[in-house]
Structures are given as C-alpha cells and as structure tokens.
Coordinates of C-alpha atoms and ligand atoms in Angstrom, one line a residue:
X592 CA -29.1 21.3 236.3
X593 CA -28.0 19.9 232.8
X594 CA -26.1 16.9 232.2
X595 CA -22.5 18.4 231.5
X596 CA -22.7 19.3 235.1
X597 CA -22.6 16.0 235.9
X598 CA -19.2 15.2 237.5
X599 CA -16.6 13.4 234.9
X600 CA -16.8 9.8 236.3
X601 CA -20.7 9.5 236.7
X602 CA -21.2 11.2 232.9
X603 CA -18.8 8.2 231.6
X604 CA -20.8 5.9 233.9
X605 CA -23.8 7.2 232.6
X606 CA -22.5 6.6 229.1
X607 CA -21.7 3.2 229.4
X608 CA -25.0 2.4 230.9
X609 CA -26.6 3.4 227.8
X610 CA -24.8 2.1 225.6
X611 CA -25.1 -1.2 227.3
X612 CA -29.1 -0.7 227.1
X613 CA -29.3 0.4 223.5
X614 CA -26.7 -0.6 221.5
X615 CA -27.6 -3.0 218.6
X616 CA -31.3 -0.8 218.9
X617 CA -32.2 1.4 215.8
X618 CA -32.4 5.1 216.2
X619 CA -34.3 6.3 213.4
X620 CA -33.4 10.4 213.1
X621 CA -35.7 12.6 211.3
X622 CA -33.6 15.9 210.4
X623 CA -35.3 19.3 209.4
X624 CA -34.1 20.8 206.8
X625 CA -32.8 23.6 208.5
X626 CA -30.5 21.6 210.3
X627 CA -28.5 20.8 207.0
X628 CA -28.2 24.4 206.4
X629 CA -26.5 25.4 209.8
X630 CA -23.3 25.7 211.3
X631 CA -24.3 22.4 213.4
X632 CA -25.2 19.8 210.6
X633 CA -21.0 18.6 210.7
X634 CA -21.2 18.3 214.2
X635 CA -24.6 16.3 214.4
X636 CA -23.0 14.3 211.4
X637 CA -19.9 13.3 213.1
X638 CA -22.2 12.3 216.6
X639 CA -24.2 10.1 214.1
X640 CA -21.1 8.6 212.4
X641 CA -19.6 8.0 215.6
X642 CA -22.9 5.4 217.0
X643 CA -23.5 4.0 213.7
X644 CA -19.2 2.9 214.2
X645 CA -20.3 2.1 217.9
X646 CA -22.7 -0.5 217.3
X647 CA -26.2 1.7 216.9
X648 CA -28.5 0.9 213.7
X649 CA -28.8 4.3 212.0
X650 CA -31.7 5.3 209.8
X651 CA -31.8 9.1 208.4
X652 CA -35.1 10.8 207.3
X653 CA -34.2 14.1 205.8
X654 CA -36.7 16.8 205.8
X655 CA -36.8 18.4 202.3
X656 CA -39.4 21.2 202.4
X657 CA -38.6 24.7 202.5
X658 CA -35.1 23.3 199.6
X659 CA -38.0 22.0 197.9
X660 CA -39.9 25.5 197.8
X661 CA -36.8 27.3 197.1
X662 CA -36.1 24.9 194.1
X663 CA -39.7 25.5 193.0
X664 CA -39.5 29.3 192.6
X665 CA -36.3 29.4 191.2
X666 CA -38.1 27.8 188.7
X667 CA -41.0 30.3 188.9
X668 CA -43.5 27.2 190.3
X669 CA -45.3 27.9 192.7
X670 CA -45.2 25.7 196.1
X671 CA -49.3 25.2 197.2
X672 CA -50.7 23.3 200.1
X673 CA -53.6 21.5 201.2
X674 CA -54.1 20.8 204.6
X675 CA -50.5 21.6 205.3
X676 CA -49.5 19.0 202.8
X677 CA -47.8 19.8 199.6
X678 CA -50.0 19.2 196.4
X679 CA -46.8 17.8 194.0
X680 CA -48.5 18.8 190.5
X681 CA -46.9 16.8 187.1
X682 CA -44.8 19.8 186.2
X683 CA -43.4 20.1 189.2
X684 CA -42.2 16.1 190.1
X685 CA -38.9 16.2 188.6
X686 CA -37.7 19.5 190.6
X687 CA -39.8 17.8 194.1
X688 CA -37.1 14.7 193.1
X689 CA -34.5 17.1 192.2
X690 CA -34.6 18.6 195.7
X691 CA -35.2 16.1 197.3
X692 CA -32.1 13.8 196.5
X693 CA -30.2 16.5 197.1
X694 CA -30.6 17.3 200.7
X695 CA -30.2 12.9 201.3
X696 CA -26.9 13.5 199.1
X697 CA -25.8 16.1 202.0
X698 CA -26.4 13.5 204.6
X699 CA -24.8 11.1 202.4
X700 CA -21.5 13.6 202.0
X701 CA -21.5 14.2 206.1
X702 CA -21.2 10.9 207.0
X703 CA -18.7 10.1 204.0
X704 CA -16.7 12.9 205.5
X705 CA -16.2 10.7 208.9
X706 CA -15.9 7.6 207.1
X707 CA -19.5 6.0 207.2
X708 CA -20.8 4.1 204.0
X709 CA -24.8 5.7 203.3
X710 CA -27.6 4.5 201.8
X711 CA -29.8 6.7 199.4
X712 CA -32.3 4.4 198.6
X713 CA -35.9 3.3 197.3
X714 CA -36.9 2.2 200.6
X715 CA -40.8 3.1 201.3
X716 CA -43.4 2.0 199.1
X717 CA -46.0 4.9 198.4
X718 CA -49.2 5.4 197.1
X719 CA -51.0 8.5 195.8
X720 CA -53.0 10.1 197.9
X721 CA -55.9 11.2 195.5
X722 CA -58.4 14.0 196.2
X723 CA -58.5 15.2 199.9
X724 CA -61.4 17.6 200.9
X725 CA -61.8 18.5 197.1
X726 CA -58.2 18.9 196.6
X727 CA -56.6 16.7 193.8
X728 CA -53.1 15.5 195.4
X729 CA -51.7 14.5 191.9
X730 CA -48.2 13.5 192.6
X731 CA -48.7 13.3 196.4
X732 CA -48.4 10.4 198.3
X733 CA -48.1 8.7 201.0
X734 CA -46.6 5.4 202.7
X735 CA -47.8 2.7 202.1
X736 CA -44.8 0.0 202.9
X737 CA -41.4 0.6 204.4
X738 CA -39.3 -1.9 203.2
X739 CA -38.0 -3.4 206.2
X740 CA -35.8 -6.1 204.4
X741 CA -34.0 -3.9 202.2
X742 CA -33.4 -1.5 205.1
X743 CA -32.5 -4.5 207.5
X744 CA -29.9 -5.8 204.9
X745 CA -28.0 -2.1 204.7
X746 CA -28.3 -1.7 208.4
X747 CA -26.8 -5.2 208.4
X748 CA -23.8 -4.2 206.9
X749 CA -22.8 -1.5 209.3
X750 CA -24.5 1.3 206.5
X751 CA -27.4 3.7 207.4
X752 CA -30.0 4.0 205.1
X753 CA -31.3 7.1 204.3
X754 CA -34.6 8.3 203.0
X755 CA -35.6 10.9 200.9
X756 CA -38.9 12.2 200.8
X757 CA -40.0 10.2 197.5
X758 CA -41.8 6.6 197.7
X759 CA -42.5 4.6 194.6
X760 CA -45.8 2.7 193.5
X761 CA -45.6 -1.2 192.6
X762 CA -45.3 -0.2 189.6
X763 CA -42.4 2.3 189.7
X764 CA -44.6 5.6 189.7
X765 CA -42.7 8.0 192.2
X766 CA -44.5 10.2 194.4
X767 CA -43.5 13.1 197.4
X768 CA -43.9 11.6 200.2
X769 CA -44.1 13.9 203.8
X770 CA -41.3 13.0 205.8
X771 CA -42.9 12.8 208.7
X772 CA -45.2 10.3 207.7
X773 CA -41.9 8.0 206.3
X774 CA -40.3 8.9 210.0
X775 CA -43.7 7.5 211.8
X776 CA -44.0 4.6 209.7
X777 CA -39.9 3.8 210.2
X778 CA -40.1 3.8 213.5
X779 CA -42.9 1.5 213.7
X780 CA -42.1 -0.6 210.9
X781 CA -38.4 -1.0 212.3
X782 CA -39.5 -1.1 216.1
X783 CA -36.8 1.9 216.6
X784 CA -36.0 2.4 220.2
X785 CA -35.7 5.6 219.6
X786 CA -37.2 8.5 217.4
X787 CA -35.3 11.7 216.9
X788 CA -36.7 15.1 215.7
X789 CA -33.9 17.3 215.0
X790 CA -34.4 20.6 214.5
X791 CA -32.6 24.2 214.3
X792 CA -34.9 26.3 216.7
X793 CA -35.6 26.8 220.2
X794 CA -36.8 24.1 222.0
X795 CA -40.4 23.2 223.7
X796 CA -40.5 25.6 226.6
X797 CA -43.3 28.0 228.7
X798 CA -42.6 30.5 226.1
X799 CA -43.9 28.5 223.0
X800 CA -47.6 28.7 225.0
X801 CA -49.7 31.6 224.5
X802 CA -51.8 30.1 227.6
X803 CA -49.5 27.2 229.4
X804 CA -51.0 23.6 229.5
X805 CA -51.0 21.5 232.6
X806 CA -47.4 19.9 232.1
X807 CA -43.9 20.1 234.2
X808 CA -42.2 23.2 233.5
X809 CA -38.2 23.0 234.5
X810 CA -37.1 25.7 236.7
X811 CA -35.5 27.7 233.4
X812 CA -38.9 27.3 232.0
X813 CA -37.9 24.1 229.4
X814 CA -40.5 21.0 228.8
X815 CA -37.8 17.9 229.6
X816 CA -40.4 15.0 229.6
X817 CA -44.1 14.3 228.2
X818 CA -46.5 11.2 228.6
X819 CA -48.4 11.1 225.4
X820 CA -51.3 12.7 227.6
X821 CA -49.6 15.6 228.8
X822 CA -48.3 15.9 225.1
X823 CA -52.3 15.8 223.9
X824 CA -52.5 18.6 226.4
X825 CA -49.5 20.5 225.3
X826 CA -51.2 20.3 221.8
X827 CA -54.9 21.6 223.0
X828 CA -52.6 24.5 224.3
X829 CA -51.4 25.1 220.7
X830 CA -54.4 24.8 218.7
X831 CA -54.1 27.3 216.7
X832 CA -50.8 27.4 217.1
X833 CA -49.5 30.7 218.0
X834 CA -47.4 32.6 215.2
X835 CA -43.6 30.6 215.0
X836 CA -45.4 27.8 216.7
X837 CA -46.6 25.5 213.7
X838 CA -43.5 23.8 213.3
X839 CA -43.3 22.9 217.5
X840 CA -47.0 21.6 216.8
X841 CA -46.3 19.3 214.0
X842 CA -43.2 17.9 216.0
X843 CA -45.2 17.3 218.6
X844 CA -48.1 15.5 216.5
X845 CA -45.6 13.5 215.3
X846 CA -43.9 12.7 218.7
X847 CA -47.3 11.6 220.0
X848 CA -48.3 9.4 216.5
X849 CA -44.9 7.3 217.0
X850 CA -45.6 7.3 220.4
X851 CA -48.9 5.5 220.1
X852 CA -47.2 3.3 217.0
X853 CA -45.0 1.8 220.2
X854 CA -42.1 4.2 219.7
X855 CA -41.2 4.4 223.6
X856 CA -38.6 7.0 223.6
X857 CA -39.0 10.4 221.0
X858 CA -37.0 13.3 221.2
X859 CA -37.4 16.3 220.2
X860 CA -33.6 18.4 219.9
X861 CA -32.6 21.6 219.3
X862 CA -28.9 20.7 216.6
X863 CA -27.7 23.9 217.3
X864 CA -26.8 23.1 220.9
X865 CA -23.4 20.6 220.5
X866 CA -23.9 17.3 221.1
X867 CA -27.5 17.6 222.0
X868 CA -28.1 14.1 220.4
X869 CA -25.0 12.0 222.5
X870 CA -26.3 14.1 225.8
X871 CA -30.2 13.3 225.1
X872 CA -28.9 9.2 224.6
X873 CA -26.7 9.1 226.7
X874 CA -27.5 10.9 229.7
X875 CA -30.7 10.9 231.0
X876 CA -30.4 14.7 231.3
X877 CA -30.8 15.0 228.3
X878 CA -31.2 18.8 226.8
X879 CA -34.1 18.2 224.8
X880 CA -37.6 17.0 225.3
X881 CA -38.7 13.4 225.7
X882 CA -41.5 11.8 225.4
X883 CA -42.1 8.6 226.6
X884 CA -44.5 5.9 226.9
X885 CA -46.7 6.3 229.9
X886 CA -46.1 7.8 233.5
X887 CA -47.1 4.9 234.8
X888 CA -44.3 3.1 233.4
X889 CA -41.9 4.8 234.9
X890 CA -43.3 4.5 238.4
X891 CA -43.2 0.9 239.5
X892 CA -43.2 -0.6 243.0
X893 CA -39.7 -1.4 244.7
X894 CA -37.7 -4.5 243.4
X895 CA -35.2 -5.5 246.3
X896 CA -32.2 -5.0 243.8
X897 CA -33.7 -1.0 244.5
X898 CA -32.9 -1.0 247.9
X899 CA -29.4 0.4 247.3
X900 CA -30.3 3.2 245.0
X901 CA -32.8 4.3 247.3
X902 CA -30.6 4.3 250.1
X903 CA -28.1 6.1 248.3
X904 CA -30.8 9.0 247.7
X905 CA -32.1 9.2 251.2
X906 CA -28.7 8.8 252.7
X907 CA -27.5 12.1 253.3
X908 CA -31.6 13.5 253.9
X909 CA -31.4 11.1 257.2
X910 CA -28.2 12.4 258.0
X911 CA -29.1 15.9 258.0
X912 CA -33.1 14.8 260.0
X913 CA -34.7 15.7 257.1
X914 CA -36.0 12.1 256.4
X915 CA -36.3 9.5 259.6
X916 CA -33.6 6.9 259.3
X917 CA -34.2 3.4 257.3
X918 CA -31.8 1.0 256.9
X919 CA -32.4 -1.7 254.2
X920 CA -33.9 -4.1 256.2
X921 CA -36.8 -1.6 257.8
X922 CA -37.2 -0.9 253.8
X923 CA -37.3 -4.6 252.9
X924 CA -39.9 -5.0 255.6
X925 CA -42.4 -2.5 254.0
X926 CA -41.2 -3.0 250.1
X927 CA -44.8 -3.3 248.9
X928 CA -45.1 0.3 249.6
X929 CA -43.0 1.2 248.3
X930 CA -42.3 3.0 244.7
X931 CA -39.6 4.2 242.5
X932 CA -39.4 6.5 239.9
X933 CA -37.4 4.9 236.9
X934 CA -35.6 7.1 234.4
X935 CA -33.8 4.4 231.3
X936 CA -33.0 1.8 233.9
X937 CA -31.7 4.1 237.1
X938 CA -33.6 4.6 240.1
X939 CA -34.4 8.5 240.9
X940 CA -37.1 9.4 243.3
X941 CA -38.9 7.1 245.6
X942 CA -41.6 7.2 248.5
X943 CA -44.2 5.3 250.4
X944 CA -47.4 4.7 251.4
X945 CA -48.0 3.0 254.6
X946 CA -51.6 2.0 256.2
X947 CA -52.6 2.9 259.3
X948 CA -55.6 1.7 259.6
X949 CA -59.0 3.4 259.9
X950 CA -58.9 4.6 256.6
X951 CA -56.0 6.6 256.8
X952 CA -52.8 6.3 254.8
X953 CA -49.3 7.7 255.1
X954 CA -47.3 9.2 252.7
X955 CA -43.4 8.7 253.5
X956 CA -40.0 8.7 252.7
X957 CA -40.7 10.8 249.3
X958 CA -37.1 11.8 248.1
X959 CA -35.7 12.5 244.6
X960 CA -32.4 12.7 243.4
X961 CA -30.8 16.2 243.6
X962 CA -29.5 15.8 240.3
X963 CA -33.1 15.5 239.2
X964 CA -34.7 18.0 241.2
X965 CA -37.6 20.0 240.3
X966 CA -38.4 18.0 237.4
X967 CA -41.6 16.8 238.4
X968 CA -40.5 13.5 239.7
X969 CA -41.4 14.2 243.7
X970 CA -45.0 15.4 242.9
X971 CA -45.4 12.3 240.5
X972 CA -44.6 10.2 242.8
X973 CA -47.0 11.9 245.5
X974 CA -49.5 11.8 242.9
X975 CA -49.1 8.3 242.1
X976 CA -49.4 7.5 246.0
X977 CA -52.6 8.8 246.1
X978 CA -54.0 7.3 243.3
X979 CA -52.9 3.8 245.3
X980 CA -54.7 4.8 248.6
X981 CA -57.8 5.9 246.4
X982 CA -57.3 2.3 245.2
X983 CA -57.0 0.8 248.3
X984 CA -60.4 2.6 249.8
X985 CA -58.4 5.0 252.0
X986 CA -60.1 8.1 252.8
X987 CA -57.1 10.5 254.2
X988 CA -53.7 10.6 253.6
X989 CA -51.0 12.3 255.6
X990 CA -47.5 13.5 255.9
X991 CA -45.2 14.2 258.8
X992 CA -42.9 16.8 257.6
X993 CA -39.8 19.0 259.4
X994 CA -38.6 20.8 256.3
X995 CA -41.2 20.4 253.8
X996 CA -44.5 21.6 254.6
X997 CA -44.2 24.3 251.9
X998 CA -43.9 21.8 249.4
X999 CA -46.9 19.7 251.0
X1000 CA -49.0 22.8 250.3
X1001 CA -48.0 23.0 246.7
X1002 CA -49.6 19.4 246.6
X1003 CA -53.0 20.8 248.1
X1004 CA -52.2 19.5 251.9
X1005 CA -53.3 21.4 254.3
X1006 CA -51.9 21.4 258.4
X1007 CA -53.8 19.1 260.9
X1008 CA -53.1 18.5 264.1
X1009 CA -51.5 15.5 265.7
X1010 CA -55.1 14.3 267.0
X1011 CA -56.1 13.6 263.7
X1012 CA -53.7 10.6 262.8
X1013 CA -54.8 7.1 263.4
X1014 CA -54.1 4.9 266.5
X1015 CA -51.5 3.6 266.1
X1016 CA -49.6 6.4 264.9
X1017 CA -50.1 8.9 267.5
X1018 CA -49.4 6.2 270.0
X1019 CA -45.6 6.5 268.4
X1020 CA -45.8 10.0 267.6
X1021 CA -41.9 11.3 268.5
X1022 CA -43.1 14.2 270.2
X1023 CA -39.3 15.2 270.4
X1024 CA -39.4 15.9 266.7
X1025 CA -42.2 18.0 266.4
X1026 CA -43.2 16.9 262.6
X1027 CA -46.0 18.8 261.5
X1028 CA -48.9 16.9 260.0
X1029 CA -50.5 17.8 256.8
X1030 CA -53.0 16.0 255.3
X1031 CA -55.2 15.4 252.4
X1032 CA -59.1 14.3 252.1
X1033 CA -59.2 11.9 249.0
Ligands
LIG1330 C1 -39.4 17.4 248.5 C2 -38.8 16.7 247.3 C3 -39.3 15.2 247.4 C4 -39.3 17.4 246.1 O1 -38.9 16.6 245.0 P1 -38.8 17.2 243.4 O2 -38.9 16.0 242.6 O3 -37.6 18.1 243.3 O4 -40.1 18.1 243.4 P2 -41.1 18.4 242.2 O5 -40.2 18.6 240.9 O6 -42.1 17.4 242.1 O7 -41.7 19.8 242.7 C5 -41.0 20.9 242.4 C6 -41.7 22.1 243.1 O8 -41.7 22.0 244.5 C7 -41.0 23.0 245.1 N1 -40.2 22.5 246.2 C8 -39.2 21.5 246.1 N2 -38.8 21.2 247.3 C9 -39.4 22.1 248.2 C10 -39.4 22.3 249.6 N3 -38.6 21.6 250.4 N4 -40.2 23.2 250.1 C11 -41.1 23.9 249.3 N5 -41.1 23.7 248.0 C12 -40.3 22.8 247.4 C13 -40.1 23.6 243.9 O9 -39.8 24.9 244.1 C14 -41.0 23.4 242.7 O10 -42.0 24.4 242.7 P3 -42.6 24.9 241.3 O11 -43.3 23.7 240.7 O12 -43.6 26.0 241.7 O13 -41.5 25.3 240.4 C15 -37.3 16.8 247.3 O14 -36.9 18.1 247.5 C16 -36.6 16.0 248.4 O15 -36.2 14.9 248.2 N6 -36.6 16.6 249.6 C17 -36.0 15.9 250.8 C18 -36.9 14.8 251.4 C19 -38.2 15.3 251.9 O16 -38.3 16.4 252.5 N7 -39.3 14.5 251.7 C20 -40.6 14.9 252.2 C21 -40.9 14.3 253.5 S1 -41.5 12.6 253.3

C-alpha cells in the first residue's frame, strides 16, 4: 500500500504530525546530478522551496560528476579515477570549478523561480588529499571543516545554503571536493534530522541483488526501511556490485556513514516519482527507502499514553475473534509485556510476552496496522519477543492462534499439542475456541 492511498483526512493528519516533529530541523539534501537534468528537478525544486517557506532549514549539496566529465571532454581532458574518486589535475581545476558552479547556479535559479533567496557559498573547508595507494590526488580534496557558522547565519535568515563540490584551504587554495563526503560531513556537522539522497533511477529493490541479502522485501519487491545492519548486509550482497549497481552501492555507503555520524533518518528517493520527497517527510509511507538508526529503537515497551493506539489496532481483530478481547485495563495490568513498534512518533504494531511459568513464555496479542502490513513490522516484533524470553531464561515460547498458524510457521513454529503449555495455562485453556498451539524451543 503507498501513502497516497491513505484516505484524505488521515494524509493531512499525517502531515501535520510531521511537521509538528520536524519543523525548525535541518534537512540537508544531496541531489545527483541527474536529477537536475530531468523532467522532475522543477518539481523537486518547488517541494524544497515550499519547506524552506514552511519553517524547515534547507541545505543543498549538488552532485556535479558526470557535468564535470562532460565539461572535461569537451575540452579534450580526460576525466581519471582512483579508487572511484576523481584525480582533479592543475589543468583541469578551472573547468572542475567551471562545472561545478554551474550545476549549484541551477539549484540556485529553481528555487529563485519559486521565490526562495539561495546561497552559493564557500562553506566547507578542504584539504588536499595527497597521494593515495601511489596515486598523486593533486587538486583533490577532501573536508576538512564545514562551516557551521556561516551556514547557521544563511539558514538563519530563511536562505538555503548550497554547496558546490569545491572546498578551500586556509589559505584560499581550492580543491574538488566529493559530494558525498561534503553531504556526510553536513549532516553531522549540522546535526541534520534528516539526510536526503535524491536520485533519478529506480529505487533499492529485490531486483538491484544478484543474490538477495537477509533484509524485508515489500510485497512489490521494494526495500522501505534498513537498520544500519541490515544496510551492512545489503552492501555484502553488492560487493561487487552488479553492472548498473555502483551508484545504489555508493548511496548506500553513504546512507550507512551518516547513519553512524548520528544522522537518524536517511533517505534514499527516486525524483522522478512526484513528490517523493513531501510523501517520504511527511508520511511515514514514504516511497523511498529509509534508513534509520537501530531496530531496537523503534521497538520500545508500552507507555500508558499507547494504550489507545493499540486498541485502535486490535479493535476490529477482536471483533472479528481473530485476537481474544482486551480492554485497556486488562492491557494496563500486563503493560510491561508489552511492546510497540514506533514509526516517527505513531504507534503501528504491538504484541506481548506473557510468563507462565516453568520456563515457558507466551507470545500474544501481535497485531500490525493494516496500513503497514507486510512490511516486516509483525515478525520484528516476534523477533524482538524472543530475544526478551531468551533474556529472561525462558526455554519455550508459544502461540495460540485461530487464523495465523501459517504465518507462525514462516517464524519457524511448529504445532504442539495442548499438553505441552504450562500449568496454569491449560488449566484456562478455552477449549470452545480450539486455538492451535505452536511453539518454539529457544
Ligand atoms: C499476523 C500479523 C501480525 C502479521 O503482521 P505483518 O507486520 O503484516 O507481518 P510481516 O510483515 O512481519 O510478515 C509478512 C509475511 O507474513 C505473511 N503473512 C501475514 N499474515 C499472515 C497470515 N495471517 N497467515 C499467513 N501468512 C501471513 C505475509 O504473506 C508475508 O510473507 P512473506 O514475507 O513471505 O512475503 C498481522 O497480519 C495481523 O495483525 N494479524 C491479525 C492478528 C493476529 O493474527 N495475530 C497473531 C495472533 S497473536
């Protein structure tokens, strides 16, 4: 399911929700080249005029490299690399600047164009980057400062600074800079909430593996979320990358760099798909992929403010018998089993884990949102349950299931007979109901 789904009311709900949560936060938005060159790069400029007018602290990081290579060979210079990283000879400087100032003026003429004062300025501090691996960088470098204050002071006027790929020694020497290093070190420098990759191909899907990582899949095969580990895995998967697949690799190197610099939030969007940047902030459907901090972060145990959302989720489950009926207070009762699967502030899954004694633990009242079905959240928050039982020295866990068995499978339970639950259990085992047990040796 994809956000513009989502009926009219809870989209503008949605909406104001995050924009209550991250307004005033900086968004820094590193832009492939590409991008400028499609059909997209008005639209994508009007969504970023429109939150830098709405209260949001915009900084642009334009990619520069295949303009850069293009200006090079007109010129009959050749473009070489080391490492992936552009060696910027003497004789070659002025057109590398050339090039580069020229794809920052196109942001700078977009956001004119919908009435947003831009900033082209000297704002990261570089230093060469010598001789790599035998290979003399010569006009290479890389960052060495972002200059926070100067960036803070044109933010604080309403104005988004942008950055072209060139820093400057302390002594005025210029030198190319990668772009993704001056996004990484943005973010980090500027504590963005936020880090945007925006690009003009296909997304992060089952398609850009030649052999598929352990990671969520979506149903149509898209990657929506990553923890930094699953992202290490995704990148094992592409090592070498597959041909087409280098650029999907170095986005997600550096999603999971500013990721580790304390970036929580990085998305990577595809600008070709209309307002893929409003409807990756501001729904938390978004279209692209996220990756965020740690999956442990957004599974935390119930807060009583929770109680509502959950019942709201497992509402019309009890009415239909799929889940035995809770009303807040048998929920309040048990909260510290409780958990809840968080998405940007919104409860979306939740589920239980309730001891029985003699070792044996019970896994319950697992539901997810529909609108977030089959997105992982359900089997992370199984997962996560049985990582607290392991904790807690349990050696069994079970389920009692109508509806579900197939999906208890899928998790590695297998059937068991009513015999095999605890005690205390069996004594109030609603023999009208006829829930299956399935079960799991830890
Ligand atoms: C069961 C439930 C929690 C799954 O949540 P979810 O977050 O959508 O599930 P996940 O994304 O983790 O897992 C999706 C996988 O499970 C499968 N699946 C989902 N519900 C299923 C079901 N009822 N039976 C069999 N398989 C199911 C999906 O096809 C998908 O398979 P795939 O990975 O091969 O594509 C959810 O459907 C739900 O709330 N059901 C009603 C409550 C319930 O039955 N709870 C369990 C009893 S405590």
């Amino acid at each position: 399911m994809d956000g513009a789904d989502l009926s009219g009311v809870e989209l503008i709900r949605e909406a104001f929700h995050y924009r209550s949560r991250f307004a005033g936060s900086t968004l820094v938005f590193k832009v492939d080249f590409p991008v400028t060159e499609d059909p997209s790069f008005p639209v994508l400029m009007r969504d970023l005029a429109l939150l830098a007018r709405t209260g949001f602290r915009i900084v642009v990081v334009p990619g520069a490299k295949e303009w850069i290579d293009s200006v090079l060979a007109e010129y009959g210079m050749v473009s070489e690399y080391s490492g992936g990283v552009r060696i910027t000879g003497a004789q070659s400087m002025p057109f590398v600047e050339m090039a580069a100032f020229h794809v920052a003026n196109r942001f700078m003429t977009g956001l004119s164009a919908d009435r947003v004062d831009a900033v082209i300025g000297n704002f990261v501090r570089a230093r060469g980057l010598g001789v790599v691996d035998g290979a003399d960088m010569e006009n290479t470098g890389r960052v060495d400062k972002i200059l926070t204050d100067s960036i803070g002071r044109v933010l604080g006027q309403g104005m988004v600074p942008i950055l072209p790929c060139i820093g400057w020694s302390p002594a005025g020497k210029p030198y190319n800079v990668p772009s993704d290093g001056i996004a990484l070190a943005a973010s980090a420098a500027l504590g963005a909430a936020k880090l945007f990759i925006v690009t003009a191909h296909d997304g992060l899907s089952r398609g850009s593996f030649g052999r598929a990582p352990d990671i969520e899949f979506a149903e149509d095969g898209r990657v929506t979320g990553l923890t930094p580990q699953e992202t290490e895995a995704a990148l094992r998967s592409l090592s070498p990358p597959p041909a087409g697949a280098e650029k999907t690799a170095a986005e997600l190197r550096l999603a999971l760099e500013a990721s580790r610099a304390g970036v929580e939030r990085v998305h990577l969007i595809d600008a070709r798909e209309s307002g893929s940047v409003l409807r990756e902030l501001f729904s938390n459907l978004g279209s692209g992929t996220m990756i965020y901090a740690d999956e442990y972060e957004s599974i935390r145990p119930l807060k009583t403010k929770d109680i509502a959302d959950i019942l709201r989720i497992m509402e019309p489950l009890m009415k239909q018998g799929v889940l035995i009926r809770r009303n807040s207070q048998d929920i309040q009762e048990k909260k510290g089993d409780y958990v809840v699967f968080e998405i940007d502030g919104s409860v979306h899954a939740c589920g239980a884990l309730h001891d029985w004694g003699e070792g044996q633990g019970e896994i319950a009242a697992v539901a997810t949102d529909p609108a977030f079905a089959e997105m992982g959240l359900g089997r992370r928050i199984v997962r996560c349950l049985i990582d607290r039982a392991r904790k807690q020295g349990m050696r069994r866990v079970f389920a009692l299931t109508t509806q579900t068995r197939d999906w208890f499978e899928l998790l590695g339970f297998r059937e068991d007979s009513v015999e095999s639950l605890p005690g205390r259990k069996r004594e109030i085992y609603d023999t009208g109901r006829k829930s299956k047990v399935f079960a799991l040796e830890l």
